[in-house]
């Protein structure tokens, strides 16, 4: 019995020594090669857009400076700065007195010339009869005919001046040629304006031009017709889709850039002068293999 107990104890001691050696070896192994966590993600295929972004500016495609087409004294102002106006709306009025008097004078002159023409026509008829009867010379008839033709030409000239007088009356009302906003009013009631003098500056907001500057190095990939996505801080939740309308080369020694022009319809809240971010799609790769950005590692030989 004693020998059995001694043998069992010896066996247990040997097992303990073996387990201790195994733990020591595992600890050494852990110190020699620490574990590295690995995340495995499956690559996928997707359509990839190659975008070139730029921050530009919104511009009005129509911003006319309204000038006086006739000279006169301003009698009324009907629109002020910041006001929205419609096409054909009266912005200011001139005193029409001189224009009306000019029209009446032309009317009277035309009636006088028409009366003279009728009298000369009757004279021509009588002279033709007398020439046939050999009672008047052909020279007298020719002179009468020339005078009649001159009266008719003068009548036509007076009628043209009458139309000009009517036009001056119409142009004494300064109307808006576009729908938009009054940005600047340069006149007041009582001012005397001359032909060509600036009166109002308007800005139409219906259609806008987006100007996006790009470096000259992209001149080979940017072209008309490329799709563009536009976002303005004035309405950050609104994205407008468009396409490149025009490429303008402005490459100089001071400004080495090209401008991409995109014509768009105002989606509503956009304002000329506001900034805009545009992303031009210069290429599209279909069914490309994609992995997460964190999977791309920069090495001396490149990205892997």
CSV table of C-alpha atoms in Angstrom, one decimal:
chain,number,residue,atom,x,y,z
A,1,UNK,CA,0.0,0.0,0.0
A,2,UNK,CA,2.8,2.4,0.9
A,3,UNK,CA,4.6,1.7,-2.3
A,4,UNK,CA,1.4,2.5,-4.3
A,5,UNK,CA,1.0,5.8,-2.5
A,6,UNK,CA,4.6,6.8,-3.2
A,7,UNK,CA,4.2,5.9,-6.9
A,8,UNK,CA,1.1,8.0,-7.2
A,9,UNK,CA,2.8,11.0,-5.6
A,10,UNK,CA,5.8,10.6,-7.9
A,11,UNK,CA,3.5,10.5,-11.0
A,12,UNK,CA,1.6,13.6,-9.9
A,13,UNK,CA,4.9,15.5,-9.3
A,14,UNK,CA,6.0,14.5,-12.8
A,15,UNK,CA,2.8,15.8,-14.3
A,16,UNK,CA,3.1,19.1,-12.4
A,17,UNK,CA,6.7,19.5,-13.7
A,18,UNK,CA,5.5,18.8,-17.3
A,19,UNK,CA,2.6,21.4,-17.0
A,20,UNK,CA,5.0,24.0,-15.6
A,21,UNK,CA,7.4,23.4,-18.5
A,22,UNK,CA,4.6,23.8,-21.0
A,23,UNK,CA,3.4,27.1,-19.5
A,24,UNK,CA,7.0,28.4,-19.5
A,25,UNK,CA,7.3,27.5,-23.2
A,26,UNK,CA,4.0,29.1,-24.1
A,27,UNK,CA,5.0,32.3,-22.3
A,28,UNK,CA,8.3,32.4,-24.2
A,29,UNK,CA,6.4,31.9,-27.4
A,30,UNK,CA,4.0,34.8,-26.6
A,31,UNK,CA,7.0,37.0,-26.0
A,32,UNK,CA,8.7,36.0,-29.2
A,33,UNK,CA,5.7,36.4,-31.6
A,34,UNK,CA,2.9,38.8,-30.4
A,35,UNK,CA,-0.5,38.3,-32.0
A,36,UNK,CA,-1.6,40.7,-34.8
A,37,UNK,CA,-5.3,41.4,-35.2
A,38,UNK,CA,-6.5,41.2,-38.8
A,39,UNK,CA,-9.7,42.5,-40.3
A,40,UNK,CA,-10.9,40.8,-43.4
A,41,UNK,CA,-13.3,42.7,-45.8
A,42,UNK,CA,-14.4,41.5,-49.2
A,43,UNK,CA,-13.6,43.7,-52.2
A,44,UNK,CA,-16.6,44.9,-54.2
A,45,UNK,CA,-17.3,46.3,-57.6
A,46,UNK,CA,-18.9,49.7,-58.2
A,47,UNK,CA,-19.1,52.5,-60.7
A,48,UNK,CA,-16.5,55.2,-59.8
A,49,UNK,CA,-16.8,58.8,-60.8
A,50,UNK,CA,-13.6,60.8,-61.1
A,51,UNK,CA,-14.4,64.3,-59.9
A,52,UNK,CA,-12.5,67.6,-60.0
A,53,UNK,CA,-13.7,70.1,-57.5
A,54,UNK,CA,-13.4,73.9,-57.5
A,55,UNK,CA,-14.9,76.9,-55.6
A,56,UNK,CA,-16.2,79.6,-57.9
A,57,UNK,CA,-18.8,82.3,-58.0
A,58,UNK,CA,-22.4,82.8,-59.2
A,59,UNK,CA,-22.9,85.5,-61.8
A,60,UNK,CA,-26.0,87.0,-63.5
A,61,UNK,CA,-26.3,86.2,-67.2
A,62,UNK,CA,-28.4,89.3,-67.7
A,63,UNK,CA,-27.6,92.5,-65.7
A,64,UNK,CA,-28.5,95.5,-67.9
A,65,UNK,CA,-27.7,99.1,-67.2
A,66,UNK,CA,-30.9,101.1,-68.2
A,67,UNK,CA,-30.0,104.4,-69.9
A,68,UNK,CA,-32.1,107.3,-71.1
A,69,UNK,CA,-33.2,107.0,-74.7
A,70,UNK,CA,-34.6,110.5,-74.8
A,71,UNK,CA,-33.6,113.7,-72.9
A,72,UNK,CA,-36.0,115.2,-70.4
A,73,UNK,CA,-36.7,116.0,-66.8
A,74,UNK,CA,-37.6,113.2,-64.4
A,75,UNK,CA,-41.2,113.7,-63.1
A,76,UNK,CA,-41.7,110.4,-61.2
A,77,UNK,CA,-39.8,107.4,-59.7
A,78,UNK,CA,-41.7,104.1,-59.6
A,79,UNK,CA,-39.0,101.6,-58.5
A,80,UNK,CA,-36.3,101.7,-55.9
A,81,UNK,CA,-33.2,99.8,-55.0
A,82,UNK,CA,-33.8,96.2,-53.9
A,83,UNK,CA,-37.3,96.1,-55.5
A,84,UNK,CA,-38.3,93.1,-57.7
A,85,UNK,CA,-39.7,94.3,-61.0
A,86,UNK,CA,-41.3,92.6,-64.0
A,87,UNK,CA,-40.5,93.0,-67.7
A,88,UNK,CA,-42.3,96.0,-69.1
A,89,UNK,CA,-42.8,97.6,-65.6
A,90,UNK,CA,-42.4,101.4,-65.5
A,91,UNK,CA,-39.3,102.4,-63.5
A,92,UNK,CA,-39.5,106.2,-63.9
A,93,UNK,CA,-41.3,108.8,-65.9
A,94,UNK,CA,-40.3,112.0,-67.7
A,95,UNK,CA,-42.2,115.2,-68.3
A,96,UNK,CA,-44.0,114.6,-71.7
A,97,UNK,CA,-45.0,118.2,-72.4
A,98,UNK,CA,-42.3,118.9,-75.0
A,99,UNK,CA,-42.8,115.6,-76.7
A,100,UNK,CA,-46.6,116.1,-76.9
A,101,UNK,CA,-46.1,119.6,-78.4
A,102,UNK,CA,-43.6,118.2,-80.9
A,103,UNK,CA,-46.1,115.7,-82.0
A,104,UNK,CA,-48.9,118.3,-82.4
A,105,UNK,CA,-46.4,120.4,-84.5
A,106,UNK,CA,-45.7,117.4,-86.8
A,107,UNK,CA,-49.5,116.8,-87.2
A,108,UNK,CA,-50.0,120.4,-88.3
A,109,UNK,CA,-47.1,120.3,-90.6
A,110,UNK,CA,-48.4,117.1,-92.3
A,111,UNK,CA,-51.8,118.6,-92.8
A,112,UNK,CA,-50.2,121.7,-94.4
A,113,UNK,CA,-48.1,119.6,-96.7
A,114,UNK,CA,-51.0,117.4,-97.7
A,115,UNK,CA,-53.1,120.5,-98.6
A,116,UNK,CA,-50.2,121.9,-100.7
A,117,UNK,CA,-49.9,118.5,-102.4
A,118,UNK,CA,-53.6,118.4,-103.3
A,119,UNK,CA,-53.3,121.9,-104.8
A,120,UNK,CA,-50.2,121.1,-106.7
A,121,UNK,CA,-51.9,117.9,-108.1
A,122,UNK,CA,-54.8,120.0,-109.4
A,123,UNK,CA,-52.3,122.4,-111.0
A,124,UNK,CA,-50.6,119.4,-112.7
A,125,UNK,CA,-53.9,118.3,-114.1
A,126,UNK,CA,-54.6,121.7,-115.6
A,127,UNK,CA,-51.1,122.0,-117.1
A,128,UNK,CA,-51.4,118.6,-118.8
A,129,UNK,CA,-54.6,119.8,-120.5
A,130,UNK,CA,-52.9,123.0,-121.5
A,131,UNK,CA,-49.9,121.2,-122.9
A,132,UNK,CA,-52.1,119.0,-125.0
A,133,UNK,CA,-53.8,122.1,-126.4
A,134,UNK,CA,-50.4,123.7,-127.0
A,135,UNK,CA,-51.4,126.4,-124.5
A,136,UNK,CA,-48.5,125.7,-122.0
A,137,UNK,CA,-45.0,124.5,-122.4
A,138,UNK,CA,-43.6,121.2,-121.4
A,139,UNK,CA,-41.0,123.0,-119.2
A,140,UNK,CA,-43.8,124.5,-117.0
A,141,UNK,CA,-45.4,121.0,-116.7
A,142,UNK,CA,-42.0,119.5,-115.7
A,143,UNK,CA,-41.4,122.2,-113.1
A,144,UNK,CA,-44.9,121.6,-111.6
A,145,UNK,CA,-44.3,117.9,-111.5
A,146,UNK,CA,-41.0,118.4,-109.7
A,147,UNK,CA,-42.6,120.6,-107.1
A,148,UNK,CA,-45.4,118.0,-106.6
A,149,UNK,CA,-42.8,115.3,-106.1
A,150,UNK,CA,-40.9,117.5,-103.6
A,151,UNK,CA,-44.1,118.1,-101.6
A,152,UNK,CA,-44.8,114.4,-101.4
A,153,UNK,CA,-41.2,113.7,-100.2
A,154,UNK,CA,-41.5,116.4,-97.6
A,155,UNK,CA,-44.8,114.9,-96.5
A,156,UNK,CA,-43.2,111.5,-96.0
A,157,UNK,CA,-40.4,113.1,-94.0
A,158,UNK,CA,-42.9,114.8,-91.8
A,159,UNK,CA,-44.7,111.5,-91.2
A,160,UNK,CA,-41.4,109.9,-90.2
A,161,UNK,CA,-40.8,112.8,-87.7
A,162,UNK,CA,-44.3,112.2,-86.4
A,163,UNK,CA,-43.4,108.6,-85.7
A,164,UNK,CA,-40.3,109.8,-84.0
A,165,UNK,CA,-42.4,112.1,-81.8
A,166,UNK,CA,-44.7,109.2,-80.9
A,167,UNK,CA,-41.6,107.2,-80.0
A,168,UNK,CA,-40.2,109.9,-77.8
A,169,UNK,CA,-43.5,110.0,-75.9
A,170,UNK,CA,-43.3,106.2,-75.4
A,171,UNK,CA,-39.6,106.4,-74.4
A,172,UNK,CA,-40.3,109.0,-71.8
A,173,UNK,CA,-41.6,106.1,-69.7
A,174,UNK,CA,-38.5,104.2,-68.6
A,175,UNK,CA,-39.5,100.5,-68.5
A,176,UNK,CA,-37.7,97.4,-67.4
A,177,UNK,CA,-36.5,95.2,-70.3
A,178,UNK,CA,-36.2,92.1,-68.0
A,179,UNK,CA,-37.7,90.7,-64.9
A,180,UNK,CA,-35.2,91.1,-62.0
A,181,UNK,CA,-34.1,93.2,-59.1
A,182,UNK,CA,-33.2,96.9,-59.0
A,183,UNK,CA,-29.6,97.0,-57.8
A,184,UNK,CA,-28.9,100.7,-58.2
A,185,UNK,CA,-31.0,103.8,-58.9
A,186,UNK,CA,-29.0,106.8,-60.1
A,187,UNK,CA,-31.7,109.4,-60.6
A,188,UNK,CA,-34.2,111.4,-58.5
A,189,UNK,CA,-37.3,113.4,-59.3
A,190,UNK,CA,-36.4,116.7,-60.9
A,191,UNK,CA,-33.1,115.5,-62.5
A,192,UNK,CA,-32.6,116.4,-66.1
A,193,UNK,CA,-31.2,113.5,-68.0
A,194,UNK,CA,-29.7,113.3,-71.4
A,195,UNK,CA,-29.6,110.5,-74.0
A,196,UNK,CA,-27.4,107.7,-72.8
A,197,UNK,CA,-27.3,108.7,-69.2
A,198,UNK,CA,-27.4,105.6,-66.8
A,199,UNK,CA,-30.6,105.5,-64.8
A,200,UNK,CA,-31.1,102.1,-63.3
A,201,UNK,CA,-29.0,98.9,-62.9
A,202,UNK,CA,-31.0,95.7,-62.9
A,203,UNK,CA,-30.0,92.1,-62.3
A,204,UNK,CA,-32.0,89.2,-63.6
A,205,UNK,CA,-31.9,86.2,-61.2
A,206,UNK,CA,-33.8,83.7,-63.4
A,207,UNK,CA,-30.7,82.4,-65.2
A,208,UNK,CA,-27.2,82.3,-63.6
A,209,UNK,CA,-23.6,81.7,-64.8
A,210,UNK,CA,-21.3,79.6,-62.7
A,211,UNK,CA,-17.6,80.4,-63.1
A,212,UNK,CA,-15.2,77.7,-61.7
A,213,UNK,CA,-11.4,78.3,-61.9
A,214,UNK,CA,-9.1,75.3,-62.5
A,215,UNK,CA,-5.4,75.0,-62.8
A,216,UNK,CA,-3.9,74.8,-66.3
A,217,UNK,CA,-2.8,71.2,-65.7
A,218,UNK,CA,-6.4,70.1,-66.1
A,219,UNK,CA,-6.8,71.7,-69.5
A,220,UNK,CA,-6.5,68.4,-71.3
A,221,UNK,CA,-9.4,66.7,-69.4
A,222,UNK,CA,-11.9,69.5,-69.0
A,223,UNK,CA,-14.3,70.0,-72.0
A,224,UNK,CA,-17.8,71.1,-72.9
A,225,UNK,CA,-20.6,68.8,-72.0
A,226,UNK,CA,-19.1,67.2,-68.9
A,227,UNK,CA,-21.6,66.7,-66.0
A,228,UNK,CA,-21.3,69.0,-63.0
A,229,UNK,CA,-22.8,69.0,-59.5
A,230,UNK,CA,-23.2,72.4,-57.9
A,231,UNK,CA,-23.7,73.4,-54.3
A,232,UNK,CA,-23.8,76.9,-52.8
A,233,UNK,CA,-23.5,77.9,-49.1
A,234,UNK,CA,-26.5,80.1,-49.6
A,235,UNK,CA,-28.6,76.9,-49.8
A,236,UNK,CA,-26.3,74.0,-48.6
A,237,UNK,CA,-29.0,71.3,-48.8
A,238,UNK,CA,-29.7,72.1,-52.5
A,239,UNK,CA,-27.7,70.3,-55.3
A,240,UNK,CA,-28.0,71.5,-58.9
A,241,UNK,CA,-27.1,69.2,-61.8
A,242,UNK,CA,-25.7,70.8,-64.9
A,243,UNK,CA,-23.0,70.5,-67.6
A,244,UNK,CA,-20.0,72.4,-68.7
A,245,UNK,CA,-21.2,75.1,-71.1
A,246,UNK,CA,-17.9,76.7,-72.0
A,247,UNK,CA,-14.2,76.5,-71.4
A,248,UNK,CA,-12.4,79.9,-71.2
A,249,UNK,CA,-8.6,79.9,-71.3
A,250,UNK,CA,-7.3,82.7,-69.1
A,251,UNK,CA,-3.7,81.5,-68.9
A,252,UNK,CA,-1.3,84.4,-68.4
A,253,UNK,CA,1.9,85.0,-66.6
A,254,UNK,CA,-0.1,86.4,-63.7
A,255,UNK,CA,-3.0,84.0,-63.8
A,256,UNK,CA,-2.2,80.4,-64.8
A,257,UNK,CA,-5.8,79.1,-64.7
A,258,UNK,CA,-8.7,78.2,-66.9
A,259,UNK,CA,-12.4,79.0,-66.2
A,260,UNK,CA,-15.2,76.4,-66.6
A,261,UNK,CA,-18.5,78.1,-67.3
A,262,UNK,CA,-21.8,76.4,-66.4
A,263,UNK,CA,-25.1,78.1,-67.3
A,264,UNK,CA,-28.0,77.1,-65.0
A,265,UNK,CA,-31.5,78.1,-64.1
A,266,UNK,CA,-31.7,79.6,-60.6
A,267,UNK,CA,-33.2,76.9,-58.4
A,268,UNK,CA,-34.8,79.6,-56.3
A,269,UNK,CA,-32.6,80.9,-53.4
A,270,UNK,CA,-29.3,81.4,-55.3
A,271,UNK,CA,-28.0,85.0,-55.6
A,272,UNK,CA,-25.5,86.5,-58.0
A,273,UNK,CA,-22.2,87.0,-56.2
A,274,UNK,CA,-22.5,84.1,-53.9
A,275,UNK,CA,-19.8,81.4,-53.8
A,276,UNK,CA,-20.5,77.9,-55.3
A,277,UNK,CA,-18.7,74.6,-55.2
A,278,UNK,CA,-18.6,72.7,-58.4
A,279,UNK,CA,-17.5,69.1,-59.0
A,280,UNK,CA,-16.9,68.3,-62.7
A,281,UNK,CA,-17.0,64.6,-63.6
A,282,UNK,CA,-14.0,64.2,-65.8
A,283,UNK,CA,-14.2,60.3,-66.0
A,284,UNK,CA,-16.3,57.3,-65.0
A,285,UNK,CA,-15.1,53.8,-64.4
A,286,UNK,CA,-17.8,51.1,-64.4
A,287,UNK,CA,-17.5,47.9,-62.4
A,288,UNK,CA,-14.3,49.0,-60.7
A,289,UNK,CA,-12.9,46.9,-57.8
A,290,UNK,CA,-13.2,49.0,-54.6
A,291,UNK,CA,-11.9,48.5,-51.1
A,292,UNK,CA,-12.2,50.8,-48.0
A,293,UNK,CA,-10.0,53.8,-47.9
A,294,UNK,CA,-8.3,52.5,-44.7
A,295,UNK,CA,-7.1,49.5,-46.7
A,296,UNK,CA,-4.9,51.6,-49.0
A,297,UNK,CA,-1.3,51.8,-47.7
A,298,UNK,CA,1.3,54.3,-49.0
A,299,UNK,CA,4.6,52.6,-49.7
A,300,UNK,CA,7.8,54.0,-51.3
A,301,UNK,CA,6.9,52.2,-54.6
A,302,UNK,CA,3.3,53.6,-54.5
A,303,UNK,CA,-0.1,52.8,-52.9
A,304,UNK,CA,-1.0,49.1,-52.3
